[in-house]
Short mmCIF file of C-alpha atoms in Angstrom, two decimals:
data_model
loop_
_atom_site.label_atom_id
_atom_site.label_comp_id
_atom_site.label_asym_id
_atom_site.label_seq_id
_atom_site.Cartn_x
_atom_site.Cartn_y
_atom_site.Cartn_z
CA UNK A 1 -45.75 45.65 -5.17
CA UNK A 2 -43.52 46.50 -7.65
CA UNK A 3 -39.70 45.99 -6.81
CA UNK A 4 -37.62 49.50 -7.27
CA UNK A 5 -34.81 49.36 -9.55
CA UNK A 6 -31.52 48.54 -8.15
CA UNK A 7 -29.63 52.01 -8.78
CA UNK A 8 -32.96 53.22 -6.59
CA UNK A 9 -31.88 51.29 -3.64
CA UNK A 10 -29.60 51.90 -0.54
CA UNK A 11 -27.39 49.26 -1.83
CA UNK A 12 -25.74 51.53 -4.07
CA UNK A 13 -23.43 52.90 -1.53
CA UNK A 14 -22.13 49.93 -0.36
CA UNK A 15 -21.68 49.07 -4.23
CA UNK A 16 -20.01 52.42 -4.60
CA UNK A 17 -17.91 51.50 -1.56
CA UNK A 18 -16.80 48.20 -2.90
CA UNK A 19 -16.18 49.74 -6.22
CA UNK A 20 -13.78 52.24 -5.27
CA UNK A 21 -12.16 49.57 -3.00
CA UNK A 22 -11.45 48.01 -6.36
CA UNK A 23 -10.10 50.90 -7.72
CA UNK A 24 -8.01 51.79 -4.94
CA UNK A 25 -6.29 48.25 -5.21
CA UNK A 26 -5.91 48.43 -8.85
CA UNK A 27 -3.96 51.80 -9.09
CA UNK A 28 -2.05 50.69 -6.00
CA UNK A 29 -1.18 47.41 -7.51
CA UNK A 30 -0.20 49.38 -11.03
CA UNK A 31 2.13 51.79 -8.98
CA UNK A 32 3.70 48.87 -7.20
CA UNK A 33 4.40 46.80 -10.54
CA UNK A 34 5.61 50.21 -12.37
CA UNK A 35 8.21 50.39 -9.26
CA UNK A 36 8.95 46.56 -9.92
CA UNK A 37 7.50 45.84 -6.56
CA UNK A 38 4.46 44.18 -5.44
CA UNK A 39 1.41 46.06 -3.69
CA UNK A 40 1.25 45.52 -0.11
CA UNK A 41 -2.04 43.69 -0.50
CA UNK A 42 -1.03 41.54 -3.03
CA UNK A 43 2.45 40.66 -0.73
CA UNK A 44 -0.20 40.07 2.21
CA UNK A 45 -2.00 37.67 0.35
CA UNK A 46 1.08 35.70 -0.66
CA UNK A 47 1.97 35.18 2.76
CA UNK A 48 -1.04 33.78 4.00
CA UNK A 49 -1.34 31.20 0.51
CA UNK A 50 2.13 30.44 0.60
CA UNK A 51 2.18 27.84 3.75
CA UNK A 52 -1.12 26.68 3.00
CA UNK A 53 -0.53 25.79 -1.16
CA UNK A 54 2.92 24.42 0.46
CA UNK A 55 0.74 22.57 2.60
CA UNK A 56 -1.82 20.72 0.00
CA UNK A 57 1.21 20.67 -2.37
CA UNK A 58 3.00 17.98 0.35
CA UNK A 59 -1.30 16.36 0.64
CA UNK A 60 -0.66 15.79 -2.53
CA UNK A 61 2.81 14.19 -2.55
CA UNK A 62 1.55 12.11 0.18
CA UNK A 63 -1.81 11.01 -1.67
CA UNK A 64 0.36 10.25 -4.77
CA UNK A 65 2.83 8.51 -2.68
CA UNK A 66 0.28 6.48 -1.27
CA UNK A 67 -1.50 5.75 -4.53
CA UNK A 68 1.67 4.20 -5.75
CA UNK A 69 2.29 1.98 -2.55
CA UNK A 70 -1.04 0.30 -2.81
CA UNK A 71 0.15 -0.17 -6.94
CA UNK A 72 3.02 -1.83 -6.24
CA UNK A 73 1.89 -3.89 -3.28
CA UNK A 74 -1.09 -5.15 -5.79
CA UNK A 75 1.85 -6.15 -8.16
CA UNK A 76 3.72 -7.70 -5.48
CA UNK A 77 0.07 -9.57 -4.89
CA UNK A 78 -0.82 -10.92 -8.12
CA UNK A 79 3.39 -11.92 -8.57
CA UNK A 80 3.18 -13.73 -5.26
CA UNK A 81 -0.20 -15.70 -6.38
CA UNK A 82 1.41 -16.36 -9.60
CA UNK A 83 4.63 -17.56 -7.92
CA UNK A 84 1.78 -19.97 -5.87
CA UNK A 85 0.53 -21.19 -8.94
CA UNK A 86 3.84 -22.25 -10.35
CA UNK A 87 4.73 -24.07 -6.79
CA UNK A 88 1.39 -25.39 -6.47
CA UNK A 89 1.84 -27.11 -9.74
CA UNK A 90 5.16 -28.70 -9.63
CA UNK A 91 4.09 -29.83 -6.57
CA UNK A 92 0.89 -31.85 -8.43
CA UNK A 93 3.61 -32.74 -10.69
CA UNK A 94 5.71 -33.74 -8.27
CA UNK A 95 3.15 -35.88 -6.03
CA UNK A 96 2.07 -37.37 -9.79
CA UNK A 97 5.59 -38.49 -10.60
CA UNK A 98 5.69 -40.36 -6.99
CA UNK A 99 2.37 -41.78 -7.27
CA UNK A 100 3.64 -42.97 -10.76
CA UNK A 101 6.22 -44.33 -9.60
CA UNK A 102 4.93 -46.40 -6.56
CA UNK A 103 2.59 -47.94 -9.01
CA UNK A 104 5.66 -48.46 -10.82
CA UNK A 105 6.95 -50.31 -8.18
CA UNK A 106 3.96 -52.28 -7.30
CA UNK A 107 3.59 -53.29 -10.72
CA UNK A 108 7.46 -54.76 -10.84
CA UNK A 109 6.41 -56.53 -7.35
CA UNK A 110 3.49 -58.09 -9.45
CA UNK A 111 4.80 -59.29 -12.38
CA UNK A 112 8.19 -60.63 -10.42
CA UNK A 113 10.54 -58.38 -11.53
CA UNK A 114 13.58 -57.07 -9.02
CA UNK A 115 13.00 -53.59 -7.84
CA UNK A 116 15.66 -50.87 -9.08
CA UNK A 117 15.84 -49.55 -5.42
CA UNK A 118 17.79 -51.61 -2.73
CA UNK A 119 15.86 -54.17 -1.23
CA UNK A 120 16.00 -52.20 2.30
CA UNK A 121 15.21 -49.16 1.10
CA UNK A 122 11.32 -48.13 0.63
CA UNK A 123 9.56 -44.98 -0.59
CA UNK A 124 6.68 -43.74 1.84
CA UNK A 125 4.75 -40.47 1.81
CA UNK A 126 4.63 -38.14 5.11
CA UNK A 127 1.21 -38.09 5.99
CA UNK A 128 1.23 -36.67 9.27
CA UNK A 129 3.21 -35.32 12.25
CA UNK A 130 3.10 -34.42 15.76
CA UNK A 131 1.69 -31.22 17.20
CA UNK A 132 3.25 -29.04 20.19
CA UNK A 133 7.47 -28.99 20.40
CA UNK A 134 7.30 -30.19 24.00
CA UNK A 135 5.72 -33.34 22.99
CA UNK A 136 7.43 -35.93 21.24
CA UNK A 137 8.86 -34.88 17.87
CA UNK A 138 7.30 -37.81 15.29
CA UNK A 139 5.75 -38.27 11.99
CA UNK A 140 3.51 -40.54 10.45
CA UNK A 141 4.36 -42.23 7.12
CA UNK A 142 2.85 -44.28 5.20
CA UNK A 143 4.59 -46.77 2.22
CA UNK A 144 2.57 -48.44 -1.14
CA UNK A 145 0.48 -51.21 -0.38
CA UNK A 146 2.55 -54.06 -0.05
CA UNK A 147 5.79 -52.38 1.47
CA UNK A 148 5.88 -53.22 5.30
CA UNK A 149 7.10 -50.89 7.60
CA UNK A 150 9.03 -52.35 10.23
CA UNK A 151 9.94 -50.74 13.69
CA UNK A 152 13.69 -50.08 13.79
CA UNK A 153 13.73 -48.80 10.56
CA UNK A 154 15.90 -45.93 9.35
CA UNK A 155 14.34 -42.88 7.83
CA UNK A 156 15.96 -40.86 5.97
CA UNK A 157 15.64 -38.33 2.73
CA UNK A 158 18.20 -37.55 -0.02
CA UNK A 159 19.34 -34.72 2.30
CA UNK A 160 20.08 -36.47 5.32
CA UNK A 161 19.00 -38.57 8.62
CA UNK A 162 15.21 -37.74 9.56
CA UNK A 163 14.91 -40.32 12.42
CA UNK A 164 13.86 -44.21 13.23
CA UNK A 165 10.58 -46.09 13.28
CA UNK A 166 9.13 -46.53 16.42
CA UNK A 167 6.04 -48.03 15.88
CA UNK A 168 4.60 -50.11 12.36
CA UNK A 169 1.89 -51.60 11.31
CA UNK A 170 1.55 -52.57 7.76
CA UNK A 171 2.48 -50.00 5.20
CA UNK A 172 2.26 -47.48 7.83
CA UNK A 173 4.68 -46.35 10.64
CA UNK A 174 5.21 -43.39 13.38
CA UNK A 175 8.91 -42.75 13.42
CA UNK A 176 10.69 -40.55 15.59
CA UNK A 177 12.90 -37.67 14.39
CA UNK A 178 15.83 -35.77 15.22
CA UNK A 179 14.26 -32.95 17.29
CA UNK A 180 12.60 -35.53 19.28
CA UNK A 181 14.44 -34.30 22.68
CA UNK A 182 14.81 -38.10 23.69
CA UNK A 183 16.67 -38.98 20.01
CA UNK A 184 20.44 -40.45 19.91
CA UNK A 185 22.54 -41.05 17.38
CA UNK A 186 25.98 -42.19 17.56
CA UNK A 187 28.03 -39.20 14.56
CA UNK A 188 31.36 -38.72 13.79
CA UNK A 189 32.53 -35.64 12.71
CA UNK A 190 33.97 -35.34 8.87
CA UNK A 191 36.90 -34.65 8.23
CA UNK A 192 37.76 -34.09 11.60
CA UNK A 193 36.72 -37.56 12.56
CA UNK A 194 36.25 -36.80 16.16
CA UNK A 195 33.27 -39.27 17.10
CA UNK A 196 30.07 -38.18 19.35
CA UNK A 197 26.73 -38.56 20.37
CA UNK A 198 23.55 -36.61 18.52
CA UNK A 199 20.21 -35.57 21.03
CA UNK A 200 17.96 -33.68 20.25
CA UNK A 201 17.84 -29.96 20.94
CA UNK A 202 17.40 -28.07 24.21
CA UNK A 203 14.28 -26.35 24.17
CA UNK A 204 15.22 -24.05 26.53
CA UNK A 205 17.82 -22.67 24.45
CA UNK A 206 18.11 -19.16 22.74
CA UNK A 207 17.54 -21.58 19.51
CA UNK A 208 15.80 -25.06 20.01
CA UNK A 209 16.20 -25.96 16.20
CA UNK A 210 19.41 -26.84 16.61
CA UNK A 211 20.60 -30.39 17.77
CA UNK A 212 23.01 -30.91 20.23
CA UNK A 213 26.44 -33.11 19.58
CA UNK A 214 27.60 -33.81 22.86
CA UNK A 215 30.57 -36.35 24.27
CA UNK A 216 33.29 -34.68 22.72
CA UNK A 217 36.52 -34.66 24.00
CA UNK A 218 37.82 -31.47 25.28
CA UNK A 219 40.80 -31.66 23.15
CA UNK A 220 38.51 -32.62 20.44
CA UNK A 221 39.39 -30.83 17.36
CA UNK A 222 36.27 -29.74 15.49
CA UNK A 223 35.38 -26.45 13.81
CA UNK A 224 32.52 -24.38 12.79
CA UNK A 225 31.06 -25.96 9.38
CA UNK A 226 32.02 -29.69 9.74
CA UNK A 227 29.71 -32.18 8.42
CA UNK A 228 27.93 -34.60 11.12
CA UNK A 229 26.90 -38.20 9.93
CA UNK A 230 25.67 -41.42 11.36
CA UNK A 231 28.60 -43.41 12.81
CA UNK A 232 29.19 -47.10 12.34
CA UNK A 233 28.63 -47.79 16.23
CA UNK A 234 25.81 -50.11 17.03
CA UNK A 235 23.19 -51.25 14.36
CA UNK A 236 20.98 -48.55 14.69
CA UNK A 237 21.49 -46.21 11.78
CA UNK A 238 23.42 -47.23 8.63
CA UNK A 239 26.85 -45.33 8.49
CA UNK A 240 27.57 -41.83 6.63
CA UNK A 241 24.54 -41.05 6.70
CA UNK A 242 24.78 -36.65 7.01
CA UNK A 243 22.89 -35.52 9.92
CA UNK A 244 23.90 -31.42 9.82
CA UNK A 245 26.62 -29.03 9.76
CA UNK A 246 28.15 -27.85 13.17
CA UNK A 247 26.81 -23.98 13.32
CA UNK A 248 28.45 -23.51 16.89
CA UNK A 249 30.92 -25.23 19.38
CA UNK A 250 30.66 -23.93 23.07
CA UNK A 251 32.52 -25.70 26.69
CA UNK A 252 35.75 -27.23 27.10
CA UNK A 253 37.09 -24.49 28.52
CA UNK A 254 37.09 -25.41 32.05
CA UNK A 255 38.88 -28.27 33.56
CA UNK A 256 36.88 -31.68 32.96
CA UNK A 257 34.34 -29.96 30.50
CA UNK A 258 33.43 -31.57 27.77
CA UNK A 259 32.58 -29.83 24.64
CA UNK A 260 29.24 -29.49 22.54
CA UNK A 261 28.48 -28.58 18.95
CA UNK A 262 25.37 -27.32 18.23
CA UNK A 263 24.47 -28.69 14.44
CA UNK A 264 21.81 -27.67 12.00
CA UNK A 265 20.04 -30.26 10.51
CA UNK A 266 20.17 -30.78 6.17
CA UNK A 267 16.64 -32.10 6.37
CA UNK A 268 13.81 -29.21 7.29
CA UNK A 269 11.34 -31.98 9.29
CA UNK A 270 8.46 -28.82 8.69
CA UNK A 271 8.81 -29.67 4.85
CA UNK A 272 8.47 -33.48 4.90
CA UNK A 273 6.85 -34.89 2.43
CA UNK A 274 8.54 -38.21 0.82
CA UNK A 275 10.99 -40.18 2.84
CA UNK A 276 13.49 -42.96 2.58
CA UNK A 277 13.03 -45.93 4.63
CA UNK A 278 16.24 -48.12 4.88
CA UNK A 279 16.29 -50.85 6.91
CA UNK A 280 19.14 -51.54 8.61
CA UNK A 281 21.33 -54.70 7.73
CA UNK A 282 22.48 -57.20 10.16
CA UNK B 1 -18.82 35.60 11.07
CA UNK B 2 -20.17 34.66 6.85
CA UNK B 3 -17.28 37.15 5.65
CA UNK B 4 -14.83 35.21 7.19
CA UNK B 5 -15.72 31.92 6.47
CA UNK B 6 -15.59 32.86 3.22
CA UNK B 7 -12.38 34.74 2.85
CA UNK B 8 -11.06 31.44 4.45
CA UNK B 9 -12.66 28.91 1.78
CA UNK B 10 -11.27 31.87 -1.08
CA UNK B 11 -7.80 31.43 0.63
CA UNK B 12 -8.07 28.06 0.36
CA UNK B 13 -9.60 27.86 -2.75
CA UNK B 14 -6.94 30.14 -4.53
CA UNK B 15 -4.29 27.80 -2.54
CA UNK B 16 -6.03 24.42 -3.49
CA UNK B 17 -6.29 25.92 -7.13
CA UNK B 18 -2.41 26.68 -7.21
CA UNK B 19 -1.57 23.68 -5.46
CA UNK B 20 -3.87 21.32 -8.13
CA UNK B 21 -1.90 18.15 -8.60
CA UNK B 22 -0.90 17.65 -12.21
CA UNK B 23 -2.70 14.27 -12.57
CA UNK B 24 -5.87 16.13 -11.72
CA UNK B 25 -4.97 18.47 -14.46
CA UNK B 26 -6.94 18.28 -18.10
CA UNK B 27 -4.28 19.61 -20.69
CA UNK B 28 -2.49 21.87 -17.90
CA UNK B 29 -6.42 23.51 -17.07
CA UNK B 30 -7.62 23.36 -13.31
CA UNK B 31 -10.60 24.45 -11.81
CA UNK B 32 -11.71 28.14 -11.60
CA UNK B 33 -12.24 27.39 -7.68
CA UNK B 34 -12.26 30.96 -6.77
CA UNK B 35 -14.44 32.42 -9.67
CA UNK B 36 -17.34 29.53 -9.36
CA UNK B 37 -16.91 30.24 -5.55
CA UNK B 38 -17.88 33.85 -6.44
CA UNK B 39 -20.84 32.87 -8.12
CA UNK B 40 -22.04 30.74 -5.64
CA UNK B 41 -22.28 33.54 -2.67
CA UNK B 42 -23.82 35.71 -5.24
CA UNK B 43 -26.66 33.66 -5.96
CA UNK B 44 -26.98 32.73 -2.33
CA UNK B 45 -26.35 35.81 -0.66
CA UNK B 46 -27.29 38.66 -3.36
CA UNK B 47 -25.76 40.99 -5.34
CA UNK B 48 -23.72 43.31 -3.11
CA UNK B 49 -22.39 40.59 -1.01
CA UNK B 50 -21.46 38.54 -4.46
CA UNK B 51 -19.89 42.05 -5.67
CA UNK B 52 -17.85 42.21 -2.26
CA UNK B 53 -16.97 38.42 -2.93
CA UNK B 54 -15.78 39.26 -6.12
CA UNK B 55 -13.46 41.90 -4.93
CA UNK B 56 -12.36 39.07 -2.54
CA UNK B 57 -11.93 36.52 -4.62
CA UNK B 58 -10.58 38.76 -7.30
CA UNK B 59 -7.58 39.67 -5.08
CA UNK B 60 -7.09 36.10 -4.17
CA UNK B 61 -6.85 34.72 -7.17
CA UNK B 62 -4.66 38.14 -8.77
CA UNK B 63 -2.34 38.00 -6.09
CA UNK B 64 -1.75 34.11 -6.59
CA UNK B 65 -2.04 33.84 -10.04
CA UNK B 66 -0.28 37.15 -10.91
CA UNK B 67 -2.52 37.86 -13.65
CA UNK B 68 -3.80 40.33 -15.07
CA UNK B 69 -4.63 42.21 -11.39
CA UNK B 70 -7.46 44.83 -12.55
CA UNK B 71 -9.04 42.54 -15.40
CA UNK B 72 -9.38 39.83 -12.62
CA UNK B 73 -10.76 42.05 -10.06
CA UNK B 74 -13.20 43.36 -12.33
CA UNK B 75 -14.20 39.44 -13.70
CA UNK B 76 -15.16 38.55 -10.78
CA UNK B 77 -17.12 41.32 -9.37
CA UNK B 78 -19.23 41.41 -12.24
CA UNK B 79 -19.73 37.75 -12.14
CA UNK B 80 -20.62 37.99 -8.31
CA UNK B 81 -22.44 41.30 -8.87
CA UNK B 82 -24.79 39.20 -12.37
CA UNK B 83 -25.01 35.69 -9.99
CA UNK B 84 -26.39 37.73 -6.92
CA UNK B 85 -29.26 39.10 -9.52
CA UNK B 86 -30.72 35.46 -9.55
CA UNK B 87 -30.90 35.39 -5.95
CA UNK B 88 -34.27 34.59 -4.80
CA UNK B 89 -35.15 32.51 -8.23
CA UNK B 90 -36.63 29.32 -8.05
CA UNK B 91 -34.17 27.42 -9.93
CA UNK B 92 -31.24 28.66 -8.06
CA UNK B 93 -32.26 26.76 -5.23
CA UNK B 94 -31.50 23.28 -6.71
CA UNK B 95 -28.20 22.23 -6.59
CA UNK B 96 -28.13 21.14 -10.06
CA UNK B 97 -28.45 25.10 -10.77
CA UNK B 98 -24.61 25.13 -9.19
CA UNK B 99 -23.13 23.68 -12.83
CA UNK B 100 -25.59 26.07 -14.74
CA UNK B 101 -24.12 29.43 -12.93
CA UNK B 102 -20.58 28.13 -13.04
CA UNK B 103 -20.26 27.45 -16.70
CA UNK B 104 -22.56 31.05 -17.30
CA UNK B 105 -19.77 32.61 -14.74
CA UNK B 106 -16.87 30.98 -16.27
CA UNK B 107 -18.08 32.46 -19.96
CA UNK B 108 -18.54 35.68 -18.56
CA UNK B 109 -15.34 35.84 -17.25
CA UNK B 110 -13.72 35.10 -20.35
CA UNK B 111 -15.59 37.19 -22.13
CA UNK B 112 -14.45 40.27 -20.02
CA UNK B 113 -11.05 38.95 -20.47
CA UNK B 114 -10.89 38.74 -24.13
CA UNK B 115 -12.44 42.28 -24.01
CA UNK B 116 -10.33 43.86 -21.73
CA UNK B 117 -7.24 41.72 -22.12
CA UNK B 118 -7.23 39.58 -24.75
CA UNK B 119 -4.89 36.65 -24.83
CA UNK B 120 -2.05 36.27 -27.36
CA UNK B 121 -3.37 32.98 -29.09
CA UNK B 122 -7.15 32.95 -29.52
CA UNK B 123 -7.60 29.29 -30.59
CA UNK B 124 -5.41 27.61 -27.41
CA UNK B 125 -7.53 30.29 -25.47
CA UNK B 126 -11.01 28.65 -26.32
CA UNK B 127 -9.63 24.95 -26.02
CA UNK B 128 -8.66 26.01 -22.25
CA UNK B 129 -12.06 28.03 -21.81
CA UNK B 130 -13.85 24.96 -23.05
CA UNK B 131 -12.06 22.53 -20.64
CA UNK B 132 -11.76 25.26 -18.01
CA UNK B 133 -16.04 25.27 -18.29
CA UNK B 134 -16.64 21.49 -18.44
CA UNK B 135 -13.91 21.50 -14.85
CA UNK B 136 -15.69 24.61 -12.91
CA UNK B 137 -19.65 22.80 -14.04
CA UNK B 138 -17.94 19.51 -12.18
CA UNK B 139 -16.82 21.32 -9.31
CA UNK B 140 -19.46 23.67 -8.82
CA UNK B 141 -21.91 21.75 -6.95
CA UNK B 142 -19.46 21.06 -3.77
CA UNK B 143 -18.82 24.98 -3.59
CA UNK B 144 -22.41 25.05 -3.95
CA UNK B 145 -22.87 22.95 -1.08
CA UNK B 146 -20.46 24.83 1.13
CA UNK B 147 -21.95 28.54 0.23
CA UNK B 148 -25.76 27.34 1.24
CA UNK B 149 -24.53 25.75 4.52
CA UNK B 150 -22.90 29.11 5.41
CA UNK B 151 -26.27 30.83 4.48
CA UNK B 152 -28.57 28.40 6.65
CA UNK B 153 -25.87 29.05 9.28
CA UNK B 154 -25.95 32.44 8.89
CA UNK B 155 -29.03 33.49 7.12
CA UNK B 156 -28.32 36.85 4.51
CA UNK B 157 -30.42 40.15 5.50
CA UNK B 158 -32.54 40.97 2.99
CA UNK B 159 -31.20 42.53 -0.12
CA UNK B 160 -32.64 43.74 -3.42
#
C-alpha cells in the first residue's frame, strides 16, 4: 500500500502544535530581550542547569585533581627507584671497596708485611642477627679468613660501642649488643664525668630503643645531651669508647632514689653491616 | 515516561556541554550534545517526536548558550523533524548510522545558521564547524545508545 504523504496525515496538528509552541517562545523571548530581561522560560531553564553544570564543573575539578595526584605520585615513583639505584650502587661500591680491602689485608698477612690497622683491631662483615626483641639481642659476624675471632672481644663501629663477643669460632663470632636486655657496660658521662652503669633497654617502656644508664648518684650532675662512653673500669671494653647521647634523665627526686638517663645509641644495630673488632689489651 | 527521560538527558546534556572541561576541548569547540541528541530521538522515535525534541533541545541549548534563541529553536527542529524521516530505514538501525546522522545534523544546522544568522567571520566559522562535526560523529554513538534503550523501554506508537 502506498504510504500517504506526510501533510495528509493526522500528525500535522501536533506539528502545527509544536510549531506555534516555537513561535510563542520566540516572540516571548524577543519581547523579554527588547525589555533587557530574560523570558520566563529561558530564566526557568537556567535554574534547573545552573546547579547541575556547577555540579559536573566541580566532577571535573575533581577528575583533574585526581589526574594530577596519580602524575605526581608516578614522579615521586620513578625518583624514589632512581634514588634506589644510586643507594644500591654505592652500596656494591661500598661492599667492593671492603672486599678489596680484606684481600688487601690478607695479602700483607701473606707476604709478611705489618698490617696498617692495630694489631687488636679486625674488620668483619655482619652477616646475620637475631630475630624477635624479647630474645637475646646478637649478631653474627664474620672476619677474612685468617682473622680469629675470639670471645671477649670488643665490637665496635666508627660510630660507637655495638657490643662483645660471646661466642667464636674461627673467623666467625655471635656477639652480643647493646639492646641485649642482659648487656652492661661500665660509662662515664662526658664532660660531666659522673660515672655509671649501661643495660640494656626496658622493653616495657613507652620507648625500648633507648638504653638505660643507671647507678647515678642523686646529686649526680648530668644533663640532657651529654655524651656516654665506655669507662676504664674492669677490662671489658676499651675506654672512651661513645656509647650514646643522654635523650632523658628521670628519678632522684625522692629520698634514696637514684637517678637514670635514658641514652640513644650512635650506632643504629638495624643498619649493621661492617664492624670493628678490638680486642681488649691486658 | 520517554518525554521525561529525555528532557532530563537534554538538561544534562546542555549542562555537560557548558560544563565541558577545557582539556576535552579541540581549539575551544565541544560537542553539539544537545543537537546530535535531537537527531538521535528523531530517527528512533519519528518525525513529530524528533520535531518536539527539537523544540526541547532547542530551548535547552538557547537558554544556556544564549544564542541566537529563534535560529536555534528552529536548527534543531528541523534537524529532529529531517532525522525522524529516516525512521524505520534499515541503516538507521546500526549504530554505526549514529556518526552518519550526527555529522548530516551538525551540517544542517550550520547551514540554517549561516542562512538565517550568519556569523561575523566565515573562515573561523568552518574551522569550528569542521571540528564541531568530527566531535558530535565521536560522540554520537553513546547518545545513540541511550535514545534506543529509551525506545526498547518504551516502544514509540506508530508514526508516519
Amino acid at each position: 500500500m502506498r504510504r500517504r504523504p506526510f501533510y495528509q496525515q493526522a500528525e500535522w496538528r501536533s506539528l502545527a502544535g509544536v510549531t506555534l509552541l516555537a513561535v510563542v517562545l520566540t516572540v516571548w523571548h524577543h519581547r523579554a530581550s527588547n525589555a533587557n530581561r530574560t523570558s520566563l522560560p529561558e530564566r526557568a531553564v537556567g535554574v534547573v542547569i545552573g546547579p547541575v553544570q556547577s555540579a559536573f564543573s566541580r566532577g571535573w575539578g575533581e577528575v583533574a585533581l585526581a589526574f594530577r595526584s596519580v602524575g605526581r605520585a608516578r614522579q615521586l615513583a620513578k625518583e624514589n627507584e632512581r634514588l634506589k639505584s644510586q643507594i644500591a650502587e654505592k652500596e656494591a661500591r661500598l661492599t667492593e671497596r671492603q672486599n678489596d680491602y680484606l684481600k688487601y689485608l690478607r695479602l700483607l698477612t701473606e707476604l709478611g708485611f705489618p698490617e696498617p690497622l692495630p694489631p687488636d683491631t679486625i674488620p668483619a662483615r655482619v652477616i646475620g642477627r637475631s630475630g624477635a626483641r624479647f630474645l637475646r639481642q646478637t649478631v653474627h659476624i664474620e672476619a677474612a679468613a685468617g682473622h680469629e675471632i675470639r670471645q671477649g672481644d670488643v665490637v665496635r663501629t666508627e660510630k660507637g660501642l655495638v657490643g662483645r663477643v660471646v661466642a667464636a669460632q674461627g673467623n666467625r663470632g655471635t656477639a652480643t649488643i647493646l639492646l641485649d636486655p642482659n648487656s652492661g657496660v661500665a660509662a662515664v658521662v662526658q664532660p660531666s664525668g659522673v660515672v655509671g652503669s649501661v643495660l640494656g633497654p626496658d622493653l616495657t617502656s613507652p620507648d625500648p630503643d633507648l638504653l638505660r644508664l643507671v647507678r647515678l648518684d642523686r646529686n649526680a650532675a648530668i644533663s640532657i645531651g651529654e655524651r656516654v662512653v665506655t669507662a676504664a673500669i674492669g677490662e671489658t671494653y676499651p675506654k672512651d669508647i661513645p656509647i650514646g647521647v643522654i635523650e632523658e634523665v628521670i628519678g632522684g627526686t625522692a629520698p634514696g632514689e637514684s637517678k637514670t638517663a635514658l641514652v640513644q645509641p650512635y650506632v643504629a644495630f638495624d643498619q649493621l653491616d661492617w664492624v670493628q673488632v678490638v680486642r681488649p689489651t691486658g | 515516561m520517554p518525554i521525561l527521560s529525555h528532557c532530563v538527558m537534554f538538561l544534562l546534556a546542555a549542562a555537560l556541554e557548558r560544563a565541558w572541561p577545557q582539556p576535552l576541548r579541540v581549539a575551544s569547540v565541544a560537542p553539539d550534545l544537545v543537537l546530535v541528541l535531537v537527531a538521535c530521538i528523531g530517527i528512533t522515535r519519528g518525525p513529530v517526536a524528533g520535531y518536539a525534541a527539537g523544540l526541547a533541545g532547542g530551548l535547552f541549548s538557547a537558554a544556556s548558550t544564549q544564542g541566537p534563541f529563534g535560529t536555534i529553536l528552529l536548527s534543531h527542529m528541523v534537524v529532529g523533524f529531517l532525522a525522524g524521516q529516516a525512521r524505520g530505514r534499515v541503516f538507521v538501525d546500526h549504530i554505526l548510522a549514529a556518526p552518519v546522522v550526527a555529522v548530516l545534523a551538525t551540517l544542517l544546522a550550520a547551514l540554517i545558521q549561516l542562512v538565517v544568522a550568519p556569523p561575523p567571520a566565515f573562515v573561523p566559522w568552518l574551522g569550528q564547524l569542521a571540528i564541531g562535526l568530527l566531535y558530535n560523529a565521536v560522540i554520537s554513538p553513546v547518545s545513540y545508545t541511550y535514545v534506543r534503550a529509551v525506545n526498547q523501554r518504551w516502544p514509540a506508537r506508530a508514526e508516519a
